[in-house]
Short mmCIF file of C-alpha atoms and ligand atoms in Angstrom, two decimals:
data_model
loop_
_atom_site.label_atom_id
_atom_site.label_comp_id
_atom_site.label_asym_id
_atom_site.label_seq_id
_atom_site.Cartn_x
_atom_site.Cartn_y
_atom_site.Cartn_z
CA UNK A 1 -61.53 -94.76 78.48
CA UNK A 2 -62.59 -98.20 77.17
CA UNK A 3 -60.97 -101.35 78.70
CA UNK A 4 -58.33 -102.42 76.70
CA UNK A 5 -57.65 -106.60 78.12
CA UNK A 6 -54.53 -108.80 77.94
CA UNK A 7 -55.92 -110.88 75.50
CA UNK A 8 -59.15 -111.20 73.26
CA UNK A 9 -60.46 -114.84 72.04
CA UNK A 10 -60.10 -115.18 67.99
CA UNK A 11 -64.11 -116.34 66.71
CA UNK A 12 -65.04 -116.95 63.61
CA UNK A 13 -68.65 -115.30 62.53
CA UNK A 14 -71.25 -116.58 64.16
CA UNK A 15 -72.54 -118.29 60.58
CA UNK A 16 -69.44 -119.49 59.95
CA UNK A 17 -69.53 -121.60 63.19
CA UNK A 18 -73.48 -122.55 62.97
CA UNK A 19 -73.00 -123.77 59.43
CA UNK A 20 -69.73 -126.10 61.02
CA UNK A 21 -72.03 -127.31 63.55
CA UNK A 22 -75.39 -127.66 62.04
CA UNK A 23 -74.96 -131.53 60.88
CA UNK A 24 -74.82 -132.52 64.73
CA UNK A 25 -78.46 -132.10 64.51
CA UNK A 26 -78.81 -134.79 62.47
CA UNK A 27 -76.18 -136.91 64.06
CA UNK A 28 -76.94 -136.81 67.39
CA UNK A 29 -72.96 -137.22 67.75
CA UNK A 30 -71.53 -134.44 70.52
CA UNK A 31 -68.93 -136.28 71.64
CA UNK A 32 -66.64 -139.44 71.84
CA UNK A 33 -64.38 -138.80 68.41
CA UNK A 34 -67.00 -137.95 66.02
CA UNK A 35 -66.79 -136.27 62.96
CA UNK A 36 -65.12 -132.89 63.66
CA UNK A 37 -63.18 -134.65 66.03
CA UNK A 38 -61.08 -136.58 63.18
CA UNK A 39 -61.49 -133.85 60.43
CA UNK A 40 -59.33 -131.49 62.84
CA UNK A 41 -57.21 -134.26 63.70
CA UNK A 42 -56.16 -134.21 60.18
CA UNK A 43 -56.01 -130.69 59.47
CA UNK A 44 -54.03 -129.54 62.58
CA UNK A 45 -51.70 -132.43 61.38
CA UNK A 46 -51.15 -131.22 58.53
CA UNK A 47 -51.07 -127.34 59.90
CA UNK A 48 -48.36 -128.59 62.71
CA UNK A 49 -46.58 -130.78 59.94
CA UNK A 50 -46.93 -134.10 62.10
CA UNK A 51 -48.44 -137.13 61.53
CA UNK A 52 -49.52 -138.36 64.84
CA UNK A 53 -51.48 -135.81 67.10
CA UNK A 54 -54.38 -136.75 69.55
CA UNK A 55 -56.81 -133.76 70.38
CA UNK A 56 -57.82 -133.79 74.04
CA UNK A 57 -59.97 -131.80 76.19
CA UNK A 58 -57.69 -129.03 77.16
CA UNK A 59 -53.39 -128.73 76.94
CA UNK A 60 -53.08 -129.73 80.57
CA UNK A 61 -54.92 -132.92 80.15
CA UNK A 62 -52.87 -133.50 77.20
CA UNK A 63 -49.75 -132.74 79.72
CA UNK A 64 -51.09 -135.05 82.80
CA UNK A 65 -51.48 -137.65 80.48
CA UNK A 66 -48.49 -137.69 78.46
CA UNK A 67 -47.02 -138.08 81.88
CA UNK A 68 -48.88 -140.73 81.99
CA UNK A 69 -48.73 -142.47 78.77
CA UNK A 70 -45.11 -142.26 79.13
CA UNK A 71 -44.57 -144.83 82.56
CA UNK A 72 -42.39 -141.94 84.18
CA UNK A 73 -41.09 -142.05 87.47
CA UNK A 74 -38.94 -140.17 90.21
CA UNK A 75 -37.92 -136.96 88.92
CA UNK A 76 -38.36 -135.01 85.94
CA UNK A 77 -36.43 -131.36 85.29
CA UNK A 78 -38.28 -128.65 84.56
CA UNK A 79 -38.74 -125.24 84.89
CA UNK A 80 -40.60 -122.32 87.30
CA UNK A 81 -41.04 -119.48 84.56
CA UNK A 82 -44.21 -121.02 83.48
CA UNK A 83 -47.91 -121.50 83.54
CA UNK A 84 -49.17 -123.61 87.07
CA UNK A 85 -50.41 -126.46 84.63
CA UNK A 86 -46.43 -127.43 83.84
CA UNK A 87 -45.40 -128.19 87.33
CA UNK A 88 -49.24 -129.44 88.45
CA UNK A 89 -49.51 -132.28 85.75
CA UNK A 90 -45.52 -133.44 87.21
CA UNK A 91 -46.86 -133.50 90.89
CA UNK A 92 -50.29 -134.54 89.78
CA UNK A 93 -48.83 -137.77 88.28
CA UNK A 94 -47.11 -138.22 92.10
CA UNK A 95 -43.86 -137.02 90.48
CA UNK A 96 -41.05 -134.97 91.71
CA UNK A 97 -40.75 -131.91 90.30
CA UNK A 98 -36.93 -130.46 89.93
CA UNK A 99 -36.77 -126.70 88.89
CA UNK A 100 -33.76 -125.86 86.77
CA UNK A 101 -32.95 -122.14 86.06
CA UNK A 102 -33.83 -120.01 83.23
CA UNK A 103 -31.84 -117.94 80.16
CA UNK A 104 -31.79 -114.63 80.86
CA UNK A 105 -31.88 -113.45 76.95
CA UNK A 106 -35.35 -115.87 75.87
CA UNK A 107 -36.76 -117.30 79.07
CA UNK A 108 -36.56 -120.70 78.16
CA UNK A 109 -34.48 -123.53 80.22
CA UNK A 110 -31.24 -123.21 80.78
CA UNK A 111 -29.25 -125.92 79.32
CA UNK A 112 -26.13 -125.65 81.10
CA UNK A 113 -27.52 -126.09 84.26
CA UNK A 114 -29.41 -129.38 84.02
CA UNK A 115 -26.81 -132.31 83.36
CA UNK A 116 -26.16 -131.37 87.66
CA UNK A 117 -29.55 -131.73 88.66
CA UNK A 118 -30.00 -135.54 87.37
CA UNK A 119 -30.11 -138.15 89.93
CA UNK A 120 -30.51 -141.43 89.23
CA UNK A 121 -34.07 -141.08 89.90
CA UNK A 122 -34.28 -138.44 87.15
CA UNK A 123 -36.34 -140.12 84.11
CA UNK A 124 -37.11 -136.89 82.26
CA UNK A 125 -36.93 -133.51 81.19
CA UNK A 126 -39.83 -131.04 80.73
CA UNK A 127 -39.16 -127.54 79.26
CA UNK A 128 -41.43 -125.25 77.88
CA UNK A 129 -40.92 -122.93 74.57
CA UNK A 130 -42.32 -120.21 77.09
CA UNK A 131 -43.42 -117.43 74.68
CA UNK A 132 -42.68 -119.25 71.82
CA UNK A 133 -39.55 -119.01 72.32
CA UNK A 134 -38.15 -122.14 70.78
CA UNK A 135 -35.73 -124.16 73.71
CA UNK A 136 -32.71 -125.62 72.98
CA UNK A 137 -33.45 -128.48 71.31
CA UNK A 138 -30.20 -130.15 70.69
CA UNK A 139 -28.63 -129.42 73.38
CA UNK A 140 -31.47 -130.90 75.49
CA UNK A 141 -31.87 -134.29 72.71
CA UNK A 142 -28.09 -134.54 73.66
CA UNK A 143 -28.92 -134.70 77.32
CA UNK A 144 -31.75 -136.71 76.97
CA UNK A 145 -29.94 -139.38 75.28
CA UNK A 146 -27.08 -139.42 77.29
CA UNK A 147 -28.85 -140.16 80.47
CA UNK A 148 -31.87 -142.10 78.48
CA UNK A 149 -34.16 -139.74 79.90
CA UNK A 150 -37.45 -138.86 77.66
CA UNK A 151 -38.50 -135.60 77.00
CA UNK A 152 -42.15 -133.91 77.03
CA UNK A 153 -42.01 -130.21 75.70
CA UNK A 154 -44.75 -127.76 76.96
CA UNK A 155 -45.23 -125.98 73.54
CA UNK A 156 -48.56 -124.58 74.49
CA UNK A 157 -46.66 -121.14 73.09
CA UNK A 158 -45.67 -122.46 70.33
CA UNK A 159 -48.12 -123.37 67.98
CA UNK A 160 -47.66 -123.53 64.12
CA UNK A 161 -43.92 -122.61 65.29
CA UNK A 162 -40.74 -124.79 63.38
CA UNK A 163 -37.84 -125.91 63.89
CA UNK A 164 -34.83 -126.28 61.76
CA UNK A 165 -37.44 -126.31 59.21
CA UNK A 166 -39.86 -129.13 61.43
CA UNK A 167 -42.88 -128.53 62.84
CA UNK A 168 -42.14 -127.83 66.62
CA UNK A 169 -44.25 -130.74 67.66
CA UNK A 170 -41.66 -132.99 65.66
CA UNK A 171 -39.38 -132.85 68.73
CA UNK A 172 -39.60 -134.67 71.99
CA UNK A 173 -40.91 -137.77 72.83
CA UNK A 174 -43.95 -136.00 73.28
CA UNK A 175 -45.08 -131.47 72.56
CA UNK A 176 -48.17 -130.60 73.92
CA UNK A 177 -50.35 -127.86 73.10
CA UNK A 178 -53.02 -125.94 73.96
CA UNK A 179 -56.01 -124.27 72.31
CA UNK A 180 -57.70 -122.42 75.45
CA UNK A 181 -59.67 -119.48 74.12
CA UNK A 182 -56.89 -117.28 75.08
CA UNK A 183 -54.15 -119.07 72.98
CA UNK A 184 -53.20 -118.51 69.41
CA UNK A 185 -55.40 -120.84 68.06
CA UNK A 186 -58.61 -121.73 70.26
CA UNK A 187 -61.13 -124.93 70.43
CA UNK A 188 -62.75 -122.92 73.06
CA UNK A 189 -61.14 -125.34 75.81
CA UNK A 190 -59.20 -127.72 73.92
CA UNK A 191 -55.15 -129.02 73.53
CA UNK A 192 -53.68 -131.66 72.11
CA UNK A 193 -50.35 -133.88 72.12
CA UNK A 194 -47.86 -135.16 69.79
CA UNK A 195 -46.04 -137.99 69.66
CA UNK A 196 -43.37 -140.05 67.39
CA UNK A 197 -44.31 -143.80 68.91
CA UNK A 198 -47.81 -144.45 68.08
CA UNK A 199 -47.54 -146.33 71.13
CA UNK A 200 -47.95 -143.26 72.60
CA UNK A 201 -51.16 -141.99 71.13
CA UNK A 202 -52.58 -145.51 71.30
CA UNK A 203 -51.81 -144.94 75.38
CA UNK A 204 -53.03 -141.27 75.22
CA UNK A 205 -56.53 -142.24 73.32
CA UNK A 206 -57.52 -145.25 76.53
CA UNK A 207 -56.19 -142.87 79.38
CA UNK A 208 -58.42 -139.75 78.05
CA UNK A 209 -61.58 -142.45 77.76
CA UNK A 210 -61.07 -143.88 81.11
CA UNK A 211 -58.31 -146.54 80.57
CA UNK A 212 -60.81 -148.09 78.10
CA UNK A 213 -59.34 -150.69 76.03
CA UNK A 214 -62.65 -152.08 74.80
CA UNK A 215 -66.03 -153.21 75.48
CA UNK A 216 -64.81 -155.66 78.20
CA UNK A 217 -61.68 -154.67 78.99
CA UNK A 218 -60.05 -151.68 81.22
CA UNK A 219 -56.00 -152.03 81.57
CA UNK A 220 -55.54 -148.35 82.68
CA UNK A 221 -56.22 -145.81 85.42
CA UNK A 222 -57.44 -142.89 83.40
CA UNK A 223 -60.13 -140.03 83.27
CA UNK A 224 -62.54 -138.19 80.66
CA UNK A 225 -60.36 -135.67 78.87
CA UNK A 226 -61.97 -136.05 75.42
CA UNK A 227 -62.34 -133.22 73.04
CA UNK A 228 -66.39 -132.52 72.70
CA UNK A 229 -67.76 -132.01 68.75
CA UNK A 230 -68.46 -128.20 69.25
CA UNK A 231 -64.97 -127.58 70.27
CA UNK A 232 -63.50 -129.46 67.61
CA UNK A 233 -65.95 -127.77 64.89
CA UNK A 234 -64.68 -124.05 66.56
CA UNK A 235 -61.02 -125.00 66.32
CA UNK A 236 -62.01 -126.45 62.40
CA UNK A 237 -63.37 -122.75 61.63
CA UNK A 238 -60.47 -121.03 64.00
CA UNK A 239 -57.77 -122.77 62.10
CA UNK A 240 -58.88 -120.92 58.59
CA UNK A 241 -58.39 -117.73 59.76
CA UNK A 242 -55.23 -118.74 61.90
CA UNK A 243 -52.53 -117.38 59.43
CA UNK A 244 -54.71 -114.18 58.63
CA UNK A 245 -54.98 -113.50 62.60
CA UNK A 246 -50.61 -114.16 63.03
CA UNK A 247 -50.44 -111.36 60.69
CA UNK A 248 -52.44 -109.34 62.42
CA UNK A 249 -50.83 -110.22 65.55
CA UNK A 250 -46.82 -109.37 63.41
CA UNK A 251 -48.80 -105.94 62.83
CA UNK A 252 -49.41 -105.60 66.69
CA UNK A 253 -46.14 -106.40 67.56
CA UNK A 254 -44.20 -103.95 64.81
CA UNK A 255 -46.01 -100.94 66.15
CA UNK A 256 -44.94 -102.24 69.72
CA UNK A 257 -41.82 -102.33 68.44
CA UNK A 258 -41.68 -98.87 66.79
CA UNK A 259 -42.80 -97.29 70.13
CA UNK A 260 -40.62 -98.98 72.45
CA UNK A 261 -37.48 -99.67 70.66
CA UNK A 262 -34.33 -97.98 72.40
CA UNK A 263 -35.94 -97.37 75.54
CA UNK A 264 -33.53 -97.32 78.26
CA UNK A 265 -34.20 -100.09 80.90
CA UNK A 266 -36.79 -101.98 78.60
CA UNK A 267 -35.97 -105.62 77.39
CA UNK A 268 -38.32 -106.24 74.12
CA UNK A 269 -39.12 -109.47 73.13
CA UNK A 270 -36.81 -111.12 70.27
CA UNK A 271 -39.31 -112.71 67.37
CA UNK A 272 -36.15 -112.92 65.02
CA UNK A 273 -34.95 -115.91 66.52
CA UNK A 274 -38.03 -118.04 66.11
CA UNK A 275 -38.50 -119.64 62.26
CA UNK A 276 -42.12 -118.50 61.93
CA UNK A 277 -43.34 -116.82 65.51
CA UNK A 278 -46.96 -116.61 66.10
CA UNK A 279 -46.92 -113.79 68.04
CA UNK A 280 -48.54 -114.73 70.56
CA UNK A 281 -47.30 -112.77 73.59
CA UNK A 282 -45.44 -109.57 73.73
CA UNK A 283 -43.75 -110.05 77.67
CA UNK A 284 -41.80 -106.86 78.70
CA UNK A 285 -38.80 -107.09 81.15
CA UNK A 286 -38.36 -103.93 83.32
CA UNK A 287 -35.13 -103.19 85.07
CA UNK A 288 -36.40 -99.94 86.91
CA UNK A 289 -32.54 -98.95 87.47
CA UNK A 290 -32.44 -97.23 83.98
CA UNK A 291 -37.01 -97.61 83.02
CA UNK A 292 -37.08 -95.17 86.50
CA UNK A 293 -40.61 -97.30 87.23
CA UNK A 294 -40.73 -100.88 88.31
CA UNK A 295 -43.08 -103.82 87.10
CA UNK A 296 -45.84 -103.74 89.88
CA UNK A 297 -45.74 -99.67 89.62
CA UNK A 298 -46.26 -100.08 85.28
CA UNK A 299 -48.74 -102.50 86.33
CA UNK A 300 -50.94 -100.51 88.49
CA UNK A 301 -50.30 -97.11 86.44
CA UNK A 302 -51.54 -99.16 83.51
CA UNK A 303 -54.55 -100.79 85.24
CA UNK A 304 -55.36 -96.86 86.75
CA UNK A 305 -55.88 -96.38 82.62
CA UNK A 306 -57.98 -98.99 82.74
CA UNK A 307 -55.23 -101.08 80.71
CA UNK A 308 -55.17 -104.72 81.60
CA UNK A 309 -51.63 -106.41 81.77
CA UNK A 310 -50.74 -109.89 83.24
CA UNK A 311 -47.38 -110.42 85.33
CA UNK A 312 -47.00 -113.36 83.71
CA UNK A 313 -44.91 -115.43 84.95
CA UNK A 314 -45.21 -113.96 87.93
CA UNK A 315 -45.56 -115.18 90.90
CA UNK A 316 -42.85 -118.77 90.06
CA UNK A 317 -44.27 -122.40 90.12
CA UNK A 318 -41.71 -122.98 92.72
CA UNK A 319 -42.79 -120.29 94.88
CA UNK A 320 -47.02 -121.34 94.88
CA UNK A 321 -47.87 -121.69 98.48
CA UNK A 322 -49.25 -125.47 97.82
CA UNK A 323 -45.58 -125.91 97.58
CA UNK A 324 -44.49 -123.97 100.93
CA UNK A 325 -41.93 -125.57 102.88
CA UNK A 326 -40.82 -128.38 99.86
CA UNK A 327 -39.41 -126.11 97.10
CA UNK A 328 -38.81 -122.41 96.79
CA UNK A 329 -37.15 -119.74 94.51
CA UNK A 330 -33.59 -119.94 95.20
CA UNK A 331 -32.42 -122.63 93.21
CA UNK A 332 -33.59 -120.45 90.08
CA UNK A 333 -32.23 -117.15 90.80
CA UNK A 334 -32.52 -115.96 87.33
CA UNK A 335 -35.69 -117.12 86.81
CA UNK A 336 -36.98 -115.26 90.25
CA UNK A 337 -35.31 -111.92 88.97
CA UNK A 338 -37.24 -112.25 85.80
CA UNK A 339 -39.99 -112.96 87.05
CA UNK A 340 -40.06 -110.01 89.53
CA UNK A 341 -39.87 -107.76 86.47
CA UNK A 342 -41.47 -108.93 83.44
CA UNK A 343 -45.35 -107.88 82.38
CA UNK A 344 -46.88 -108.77 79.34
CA UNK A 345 -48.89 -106.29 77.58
CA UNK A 346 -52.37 -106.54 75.84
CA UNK A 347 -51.64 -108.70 72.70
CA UNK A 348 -54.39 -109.93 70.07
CA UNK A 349 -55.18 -110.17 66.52
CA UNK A 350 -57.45 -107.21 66.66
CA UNK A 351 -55.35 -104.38 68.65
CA UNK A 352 -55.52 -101.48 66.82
CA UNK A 353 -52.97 -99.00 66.82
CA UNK A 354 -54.65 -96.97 68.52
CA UNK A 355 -54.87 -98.72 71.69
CA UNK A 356 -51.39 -100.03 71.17
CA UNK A 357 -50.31 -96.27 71.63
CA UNK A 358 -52.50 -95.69 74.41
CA UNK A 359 -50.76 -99.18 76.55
CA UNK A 360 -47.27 -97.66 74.98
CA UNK A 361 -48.21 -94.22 76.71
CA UNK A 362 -49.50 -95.73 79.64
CA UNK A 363 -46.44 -97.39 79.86
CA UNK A 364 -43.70 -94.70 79.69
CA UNK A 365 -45.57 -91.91 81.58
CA UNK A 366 -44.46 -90.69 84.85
CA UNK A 367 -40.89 -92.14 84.48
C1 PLP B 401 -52.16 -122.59 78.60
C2 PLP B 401 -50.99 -123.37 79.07
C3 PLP B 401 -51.10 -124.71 79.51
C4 PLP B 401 -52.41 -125.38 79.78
O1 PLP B 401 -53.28 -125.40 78.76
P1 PLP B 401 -54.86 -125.45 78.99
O2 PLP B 401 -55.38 -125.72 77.63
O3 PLP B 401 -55.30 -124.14 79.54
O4 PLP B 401 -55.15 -126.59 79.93
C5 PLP B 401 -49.94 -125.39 79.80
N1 PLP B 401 -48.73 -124.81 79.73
C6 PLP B 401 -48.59 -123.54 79.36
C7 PLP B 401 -47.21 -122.96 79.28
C8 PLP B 401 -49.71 -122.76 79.04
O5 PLP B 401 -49.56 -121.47 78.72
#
């Protein structure tokens, strides 16, 4: 049986990309904000329905130096039920990261629980719309305000998502995303951060071109974390395609739906609550009282099929050994429990339903 993998990178054709790329013969440009650079600039502005976006190298650089850009110190809330890049670019910035729990029912922070955790060395918050699944947003802005803490949101999941009608990078002081191959929407390597205070993306531009103000001066401690000319010119062809390959992925996620629906012991992702999902992960929660097989067992059953799942978010930031000894799992007791039993299957634009029946098969055999 063919391998069927968690995730498969959207391309355009491979004359759709040369013809992008074939003036940077003549231009000698490859780097350092050149022509693709600013023409995606403006159309992902446009796409994400924001005015002031700055494309970086990858969405943790975009992260680390939002961080950055922002002055934060002390503490800043966040959550474990998410990618290792979330909780890195807090302690990477020599921050303290503090782990609030998780909603059971979408994943994302939960807002009840993080007016106790502020200190008065708390100066932000940083959730993630984990899945796509769009946070809280009020409830956190009322927070926020209240305590005049900023906000960064990790929308890596959530591109091309809205709010209330706004583009999802409208909110926060800062949304990040990311376009790694495996994402939505891919530059290759590639993210990029939003911003209201151009301030902000005045900051973000010196810090990713090694605190360079100009020529003679250098006024901050930053790194290389600009987005190269080929990347920018793959995202430029990716993002034409983008809304064909979310329909493909609402396709995917329908016949997931038709063959799991009403299974006992199965919690299905919820897509109706987000304004315009993208689809971009279909994560599974197992509760092997009423399924009859646990998570690791559907795992390994599924990878014996030569079906490729990721426990993701499995194993919790909190819980990384780099962290042994200074934070751990029991503060986020939801968050653990979900994280024990979610998987999240093979999703991508081009799943046929074919091999969507073969993961669904996979999945409920030998119950
Ligand atoms: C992918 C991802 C990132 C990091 O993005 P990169 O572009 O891979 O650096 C950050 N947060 C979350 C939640 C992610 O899924």
């Amino acid at each position: 049986m063919e391998k069927i993998l968690v995730t498969r990178s959207s391309m355009p054709t491979l004359s759709e990309y040369m013809e992008e790329i074939s003036d940077i013969w003549d231009s000698r440009w490859m780097t350092n904000m050149g022509y693709h650079y600013k023409k995606l600039t403006e159309e992902l502005e446009e796409y994400l329905k924001t005015e002031n976006l700055t494309l970086l190298v990858n969405g943790h650089a975009a992260l680390e130096l939002s961080i950055q850009a922002l002055g934060l110190k002390g503490e800043v809330i966040t959550t474990p039920f998410t990618f290792a890049s979330t909780t890195h670019a807090i302690v990477r910035n020599g921050l303290e990261p503090v782990f609030c729990d998780i909603n059971a029912d979408d994943y994302t922070i939960d807002v009840t629980k993080i007016e106790k955790l502020i200190t008065d060395k708390t100066t932000a918050i940083l959730p993630v719309h984990v899945y796509g699944n769009i946070c809280d947003i009020e409830a956190i802005s009322d927070v926020a305000k209240k305590y005049g803490l900023k906000v960064i949101y990790d929308a890596a999941h959530s591109f091309g998502e809205s709010y209330k009608g706004k583009g999802i990078a409208e909110y926060g002081d800062v949304s990040i995303f990311s376009f790694h191959a495996t994402k939505v929407f891919n530059t290759i390597e590639g993210g990029a951060a939003a911003y209201k205070d151009a301030n902000i993306g005045a900051e973000l531009r010196k810090l990713m071109n090694f605190g360079i103000k100009d020529e003679e001066r250098i006024d901050g401690v930053g790194c290389n974390a600009k987005m190269n000319e080929f990347s920018a010119a793959m995202g430029v062809c990716n993002l034409r395609h983008v809304s064909v390959e979310i329909d493909k992925r609402k396709k995917v996620v329908e016949r997931y739906l038709e063959r799991l629906s009403g299974i006992k012991g199965l919690k299905l992702p919820n897509y109706s609550r987000i304004e315009n999902p993208n689809y971009g992960y279909f994560p599974v929660v197992i509760d092997e009282r009423y399924f009859g097989k646990n998570r690791n067992k559907v795992f390994d059953d599924l990878k014996n099929k030569n079906i490729y799942t990721r426990k993701y978010f499995y194993p919790l930031t909190n819980t990384f050994e780099c962290f042994r000894g200074k934070y751990n799992s029991k503060s986020t007791p939801v968050a653990e429990q979900i994280s024990q039993r979610v998987i999240c299957l093979p999703m991508y634009a081009d799943l046929n339903e074919a091999d969507i029946d073969r993961v669904a098969n996979a999945l409920l055999e030998g119950r």
